[in-house]
């Protein structure tokens, strides 16, 4: 007999003086019956109903975000690196993948930044919000140093928080109706920001995104596209020295590119993030300022030596190696192989993180990029592991 039936029987049989024999207490509704004291007084407590209200908006996500491949190249590499470290928790992993520097900022720069920062704590030095385009003196110095005799003045220069942010802002400026061309392979931010803006179609393996003009840059054409085969676009993103191949366009090649743009009414977005590595006589760096080479030249020289070590390592193993002269990246060819497979093999067998070439565009398939940004001991150890794997 259930507890409920026992309680009903007890009340019915012993409560004639209280309720009368014909008056059973019905407690079947959705109430909880609590046992009373010996006087057989029952207390019924109602169970409150619980209502759940779901609040939803009618705001949908930008559908173009769904077109992005693996979110972004370097987060995908980071995920695979994390998985590798879980699998090999004691492995001495070396990262030569993302182009992140390792050597300290020269003291002359750090000291100047500290001095300027400390001045903000004084009445005389505090300035509130800075000029929206950047400090006038800094802009004037950049114009006269990097663009001397080119007609560039301080009003043509602005200070921002980095090239990646600027690329996205330019895409917002252009809007979704423009067409773009990129080197293939090239820095992924050009394409990804265009995808988010809605400038492209869907992604196809080994082809890329629809509505983007991929300008093939291969060893056969010296990593400069055959402009006679390129369709007209509104905007051309061009990086020299190039990330990831490390190739730099010559003066003659850039002259061709400018004429091509003029003939087609096209805007060139010229990314020269690695201009400090250039070895020709084109005036393009702060080294023209007296004393500036001793501010920065030692650091650049350190990474150049890293590059030389990596290049010579892969060349000694019989690989075709490109770049490394005018940029801190080495572009290594693995013909007929998937760049992600090569990335995985190197990570699994040497515990060294590189970057798969296909992440920079369809033209990067079959290549890996090795960054020269790293501590010397790590670069030497990574090269020792490469030699052991591919000897």
Coordinates of C-alpha atoms in Angstrom, one line a residue:
X1 CA 0.0 0.0 0.0
X2 CA 1.4 3.4 -0.9
X3 CA 2.1 6.1 1.6
X4 CA -0.8 8.2 0.2
X5 CA -3.3 5.3 0.6
X6 CA -2.0 4.5 4.1
X7 CA -2.6 8.1 5.1
X8 CA -6.1 8.2 3.6
X9 CA -7.1 5.0 5.4
X10 CA -5.8 6.3 8.7
X11 CA -7.8 9.5 8.4
X12 CA -10.9 7.7 7.3
X13 CA -10.9 5.0 10.1
X14 CA -10.1 7.2 13.0
X15 CA -11.8 10.5 12.3
X16 CA -15.4 9.8 12.9
X17 CA -15.5 12.3 15.7
X18 CA -13.8 14.9 13.6
X19 CA -15.2 14.6 10.1
X20 CA -17.9 11.9 10.4
X21 CA -17.6 8.5 8.8
X22 CA -18.9 9.7 5.4
X23 CA -16.4 12.6 5.1
X24 CA -13.1 11.4 3.6
X25 CA -10.5 14.1 3.0
X26 CA -9.7 14.3 -0.6
X27 CA -6.1 15.3 -1.2
X28 CA -5.7 14.1 -4.7
X29 CA -5.3 17.5 -6.4
X30 CA -1.7 18.7 -7.2
X31 CA -0.9 19.6 -3.6
X32 CA 1.7 18.2 -1.3
X33 CA 0.3 16.7 1.9
X34 CA 2.4 17.1 5.0
X35 CA 1.8 14.8 8.0
X36 CA 0.0 16.7 10.9
X37 CA 0.3 16.3 14.6
X38 CA -1.6 13.7 16.6
X39 CA -4.7 15.9 16.4
X40 CA -4.9 14.8 12.7
X41 CA -5.0 18.3 11.3
X42 CA -3.6 18.2 7.8
X43 CA -1.8 21.1 6.1
X44 CA -1.9 21.3 2.4
X45 CA 0.8 23.4 0.6
X46 CA 0.3 24.3 -3.1
X47 CA 3.2 23.6 -5.4
X48 CA 4.0 26.8 -7.4
X49 CA 4.0 26.5 -11.1
X50 CA 7.2 27.3 -12.9
X51 CA 7.1 29.3 -16.1
X52 CA 10.1 29.7 -18.4
X53 CA 10.2 32.6 -20.7
X54 CA 12.7 32.6 -23.6
X55 CA 13.8 35.9 -24.9
X56 CA 14.9 36.0 -28.5
X57 CA 15.9 38.8 -30.9
X58 CA 15.3 39.0 -34.6
X59 CA 18.9 40.0 -35.3
X60 CA 20.7 37.6 -37.4
X61 CA 24.5 37.1 -37.7
X62 CA 26.3 38.3 -40.7
X63 CA 26.0 35.3 -43.0
X64 CA 29.3 36.0 -44.6
X65 CA 31.1 34.9 -41.4
X66 CA 30.0 31.4 -42.2
X67 CA 32.1 31.5 -45.4
X68 CA 35.4 31.8 -43.5
X69 CA 37.6 28.8 -43.7
X70 CA 38.7 27.4 -40.3
X71 CA 37.9 30.7 -38.7
X72 CA 41.4 32.0 -39.4
X73 CA 44.7 30.4 -40.3
X74 CA 46.7 31.1 -37.2
X75 CA 43.9 30.2 -34.7
X76 CA 43.6 26.9 -36.5
X77 CA 47.4 26.4 -36.2
X78 CA 47.1 27.2 -32.5
X79 CA 44.4 24.6 -32.0
X80 CA 46.5 22.0 -33.7
X81 CA 49.5 23.0 -31.6
X82 CA 47.4 22.7 -28.4
X83 CA 46.2 19.3 -29.4
X84 CA 49.8 18.2 -30.2
X85 CA 51.0 19.4 -26.8
X86 CA 48.2 17.4 -25.1
X87 CA 49.4 14.4 -27.0
X88 CA 53.1 15.0 -26.2
X89 CA 53.0 17.0 -23.0
X90 CA 56.8 16.7 -22.5
X91 CA 57.8 17.6 -26.0
X92 CA 60.1 20.6 -26.5
X93 CA 57.8 22.4 -29.0
X94 CA 59.5 25.2 -31.1
X95 CA 57.2 27.6 -32.9
X96 CA 58.4 28.9 -36.3
X97 CA 54.9 29.4 -37.5
X98 CA 53.3 32.8 -36.7
X99 CA 55.5 35.8 -37.5
X100 CA 56.0 37.0 -33.9
X101 CA 59.2 38.6 -32.9
X102 CA 61.3 37.3 -30.0
X103 CA 64.1 39.9 -29.5
X104 CA 63.9 42.9 -27.2
X105 CA 62.9 46.3 -28.5
X106 CA 66.1 48.5 -28.8
X107 CA 66.7 50.6 -25.7
X108 CA 66.5 53.9 -27.6
X109 CA 62.9 53.1 -28.6
X110 CA 61.8 51.7 -25.2
X111 CA 63.4 54.7 -23.4
X112 CA 61.7 57.2 -25.6
X113 CA 58.3 55.5 -25.1
X114 CA 58.9 55.4 -21.3
X115 CA 59.9 59.1 -21.3
X116 CA 56.8 60.1 -23.2
X117 CA 54.5 57.9 -21.0
X118 CA 56.0 59.4 -17.8
X119 CA 55.4 62.9 -19.1
X120 CA 51.7 62.2 -19.1
X121 CA 51.8 62.2 -15.3
X122 CA 52.9 65.8 -15.2
X123 CA 50.9 69.0 -15.7
X124 CA 53.2 70.2 -18.4
X125 CA 53.3 66.8 -20.3
X126 CA 49.6 65.7 -20.0
X127 CA 47.8 66.2 -23.3
X128 CA 44.5 64.4 -23.1
X129 CA 43.3 62.8 -26.3
X130 CA 46.0 62.9 -29.0
X131 CA 45.5 64.2 -32.5
X132 CA 43.1 61.8 -34.4
X133 CA 45.7 61.4 -37.2
X134 CA 48.6 61.0 -34.9
X135 CA 51.1 63.5 -33.5
X136 CA 52.1 66.1 -36.0
X137 CA 55.8 65.8 -35.4
X138 CA 55.8 62.1 -35.8
X139 CA 53.8 62.2 -39.0
X140 CA 56.1 64.9 -40.4
X141 CA 59.2 62.8 -39.5
X142 CA 57.7 59.7 -41.2
X143 CA 56.9 61.7 -44.4
X144 CA 60.4 63.2 -44.6
X145 CA 62.2 59.9 -43.8
X146 CA 60.3 57.2 -45.6
X147 CA 59.0 59.3 -48.5
X148 CA 61.6 62.0 -49.1
X149 CA 61.4 63.7 -52.5
X150 CA 58.2 61.8 -53.3
X151 CA 55.8 64.7 -52.6
X152 CA 54.4 63.0 -49.5
X153 CA 53.7 65.4 -46.7
X154 CA 52.6 65.0 -43.1
X155 CA 48.9 65.4 -44.0
X156 CA 49.2 62.3 -46.2
X157 CA 50.3 60.2 -43.1
X158 CA 48.3 58.9 -40.3
X159 CA 49.2 56.8 -37.3
X160 CA 47.1 53.7 -36.6
X161 CA 47.1 50.6 -34.4
X162 CA 48.5 48.2 -37.1
X163 CA 48.2 47.0 -40.7
X164 CA 45.6 44.3 -40.0
X165 CA 43.2 46.8 -38.5
X166 CA 43.8 49.1 -41.4
X167 CA 43.0 46.4 -44.0
X168 CA 39.6 45.8 -42.4
X169 CA 38.9 49.5 -42.2
X170 CA 39.8 50.0 -45.8
X171 CA 37.4 47.2 -46.7
X172 CA 34.6 49.0 -44.8
X173 CA 35.5 52.2 -46.7
X174 CA 35.2 50.4 -50.1
X175 CA 32.0 48.5 -49.2
X176 CA 30.7 45.2 -50.4
X177 CA 30.3 46.0 -54.1
X178 CA 33.9 46.3 -55.0
X179 CA 36.0 43.6 -56.6
X180 CA 39.5 42.8 -55.3
X181 CA 42.7 41.0 -56.5
X182 CA 45.3 39.5 -54.3
X183 CA 48.7 37.8 -54.8
X184 CA 48.3 34.1 -54.5
X185 CA 49.6 33.2 -52.0
X186 CA 49.3 36.2 -49.8
X187 CA 48.5 37.4 -46.3
X188 CA 45.1 36.0 -45.4
X189 CA 43.7 39.2 -43.9
X190 CA 43.1 40.7 -47.3
X191 CA 40.8 38.0 -48.3
X192 CA 39.2 37.3 -45.0
X193 CA 38.2 41.0 -44.5
X194 CA 36.7 40.9 -48.0
X195 CA 34.8 37.8 -47.2
X196 CA 33.3 39.4 -44.1
X197 CA 32.3 42.4 -46.1
X198 CA 30.4 40.3 -48.6
X199 CA 32.7 40.9 -51.5
X200 CA 33.1 37.2 -52.3
X201 CA 31.3 34.1 -53.2
X202 CA 31.7 30.7 -51.5
X203 CA 35.0 28.9 -51.0
X204 CA 36.0 26.1 -53.2
X205 CA 38.9 23.8 -52.4
X206 CA 42.0 24.5 -54.5
X207 CA 40.2 27.4 -56.2
X208 CA 39.5 29.9 -53.5
X209 CA 36.6 32.3 -53.0
X210 CA 34.4 33.2 -55.9
X211 CA 34.6 36.8 -57.1
X212 CA 38.3 37.3 -56.1
X213 CA 41.0 37.6 -58.7
X214 CA 43.9 35.4 -57.5
X215 CA 47.1 36.6 -59.1
X216 CA 49.3 33.5 -59.3
X217 CA 52.8 34.0 -57.9
X218 CA 55.0 31.0 -58.4
X219 CA 58.6 30.1 -58.7
X220 CA 58.2 29.9 -62.5
X221 CA 57.1 33.6 -62.7
X222 CA 59.5 34.9 -60.1
X223 CA 56.6 35.3 -57.7
X224 CA 55.3 38.3 -59.7
X225 CA 52.0 37.7 -61.5
X226 CA 51.6 37.8 -65.3
X227 CA 49.5 40.9 -65.5
X228 CA 48.4 40.1 -69.0
X229 CA 46.2 37.3 -67.6
X230 CA 44.7 39.3 -64.8
X231 CA 41.1 40.6 -65.0
X232 CA 40.3 44.2 -64.1
X233 CA 39.3 44.7 -60.4
X234 CA 38.5 47.8 -58.3
X235 CA 41.3 47.1 -55.7
X236 CA 44.6 45.3 -55.8
X237 CA 46.2 44.3 -52.5
X238 CA 49.9 43.9 -53.1
X239 CA 52.5 43.0 -50.4
X240 CA 56.2 43.5 -51.1
X241 CA 58.3 41.9 -49.6
X242 CA 55.6 39.4 -49.8
X243 CA 54.2 37.4 -46.8
X244 CA 54.5 34.4 -47.1
X245 CA 56.9 33.9 -50.0
X246 CA 59.4 36.6 -48.9
X247 CA 59.8 37.8 -52.5
X248 CA 60.2 41.5 -53.3
X249 CA 59.0 43.1 -56.5
X250 CA 61.7 44.9 -58.5
X251 CA 61.4 48.5 -59.6
X252 CA 60.5 47.4 -63.1
X253 CA 57.8 45.0 -61.8
X254 CA 56.2 47.7 -59.7
X255 CA 56.3 50.1 -62.7
X256 CA 54.3 47.5 -64.6
X257 CA 51.8 47.1 -61.7
X258 CA 51.3 50.9 -61.4
X259 CA 50.7 51.2 -65.2
X260 CA 48.3 48.2 -65.0
X261 CA 46.3 50.0 -62.3
X262 CA 46.3 53.3 -64.2
X263 CA 45.0 51.6 -67.3
X264 CA 42.2 49.9 -65.4
X265 CA 41.3 52.7 -62.9
X266 CA 42.3 50.4 -60.1
X267 CA 43.4 51.3 -56.5
X268 CA 46.6 49.6 -55.2
X269 CA 46.8 48.9 -51.5
X270 CA 50.5 48.5 -51.1
X271 CA 51.6 46.7 -47.9
X272 CA 55.3 47.2 -47.1
X273 CA 55.4 45.8 -43.6
X274 CA 58.8 44.3 -44.2
X275 CA 60.5 47.2 -45.8
X276 CA 63.3 47.2 -43.2
X277 CA 64.5 43.9 -44.7
X278 CA 64.9 45.4 -48.2
X279 CA 68.5 45.3 -49.5
X280 CA 68.2 47.4 -52.6
X281 CA 68.8 51.2 -52.8
X282 CA 65.1 52.2 -52.9
X283 CA 64.6 54.9 -50.2
X284 CA 61.9 53.4 -48.0
X285 CA 63.2 53.0 -44.5
X286 CA 64.0 55.0 -41.3
X287 CA 67.7 54.0 -41.8
X288 CA 68.1 57.2 -43.7
X289 CA 67.9 59.1 -40.4
X290 CA 71.5 59.6 -38.9
X291 CA 72.0 57.1 -36.1
X292 CA 68.8 55.2 -36.8
X293 CA 70.7 52.1 -38.1
X294 CA 72.3 51.7 -34.6
X295 CA 68.8 51.8 -33.2
X296 CA 67.4 49.0 -35.2
X297 CA 70.0 47.5 -37.5
X298 CA 71.4 45.0 -34.9
X299 CA 67.9 43.5 -34.4
X300 CA 67.2 43.2 -38.1
X301 CA 70.6 41.6 -38.6
X302 CA 69.8 39.0 -35.9
X303 CA 66.7 37.9 -37.7
X304 CA 68.5 37.9 -41.1
X305 CA 71.0 35.5 -39.6
X306 CA 68.2 33.2 -38.4
X307 CA 66.8 33.3 -42.0
X308 CA 70.2 32.4 -43.5
X309 CA 70.4 29.4 -41.1
X310 CA 66.9 28.1 -42.1
X311 CA 67.5 28.6 -45.8
X312 CA 70.8 26.8 -45.8
X313 CA 69.3 24.0 -43.8
X314 CA 66.5 23.2 -46.3
X315 CA 68.8 23.8 -49.3
X316 CA 71.2 21.2 -47.8
X317 CA 68.3 18.7 -47.7
X318 CA 67.6 19.2 -51.4
X319 CA 64.5 21.4 -51.1
X320 CA 63.7 24.3 -53.4
X321 CA 63.7 27.3 -51.1
X322 CA 62.4 30.8 -51.8
X323 CA 62.3 34.1 -50.0
X324 CA 64.4 34.8 -47.0
X325 CA 66.4 37.6 -48.6
X326 CA 64.1 40.6 -48.2
X327 CA 61.7 39.2 -45.6
X328 CA 62.0 37.1 -42.5
X329 CA 60.1 34.2 -44.1
X330 CA 61.4 31.1 -45.8
X331 CA 59.1 29.5 -48.4
X332 CA 59.8 25.8 -48.8
X333 CA 58.4 23.6 -51.6
X334 CA 57.1 20.1 -51.1
X335 CA 55.8 19.3 -54.6
X336 CA 52.8 17.0 -54.8
X337 CA 52.1 17.1 -51.1
X338 CA 49.4 18.7 -49.1
X339 CA 50.7 21.6 -47.1
X340 CA 48.6 20.7 -44.1
X341 CA 50.0 17.1 -44.3
X342 CA 53.5 18.5 -44.3
X343 CA 52.7 20.8 -41.4
X344 CA 51.3 17.8 -39.5
X345 CA 54.3 15.6 -40.3
X346 CA 56.8 18.2 -39.1
X347 CA 54.8 18.9 -36.0
X348 CA 54.3 15.2 -35.1
X349 CA 57.9 14.2 -35.8
X350 CA 59.9 17.2 -34.9
X351 CA 57.6 19.2 -32.5
X352 CA 58.2 22.3 -34.6
X353 CA 55.3 24.6 -35.6
X354 CA 55.4 25.9 -39.1
X355 CA 52.7 27.4 -41.3
X356 CA 50.9 25.5 -44.1
X357 CA 51.1 27.4 -47.4
X358 CA 47.5 26.7 -48.4
X359 CA 46.4 29.0 -45.6
X360 CA 47.7 31.9 -47.7
X361 CA 45.6 30.9 -50.8
X362 CA 45.3 28.1 -53.4
X363 CA 48.7 29.0 -54.8
X364 CA 50.3 28.1 -51.5
X365 CA 49.4 24.5 -51.7
X366 CA 52.5 22.3 -51.6
X367 CA 54.5 24.9 -49.6
X368 CA 55.2 25.6 -46.0
X369 CA 56.3 28.9 -44.5
X370 CA 59.0 28.9 -41.8
X371 CA 59.4 32.1 -39.8
X372 CA 62.8 33.4 -38.9
X373 CA 61.4 35.2 -35.8
X374 CA 62.7 33.1 -32.9
X375 CA 65.5 32.8 -30.4
X376 CA 68.8 31.7 -32.0
X377 CA 68.9 28.5 -29.9
X378 CA 65.4 27.6 -31.0
X379 CA 66.2 28.2 -34.6
X380 CA 69.3 26.0 -34.4
X381 CA 67.5 23.3 -32.6
X382 CA 64.6 23.3 -35.1
X383 CA 67.0 23.1 -38.0
X384 CA 68.8 20.1 -36.3
X385 CA 65.4 18.4 -36.1
X386 CA 64.6 19.2 -39.8
X387 CA 67.9 17.6 -40.8
X388 CA 67.1 14.5 -38.7
X389 CA 63.7 14.2 -40.3
X390 CA 64.6 14.8 -44.0
X391 CA 68.2 13.5 -44.1

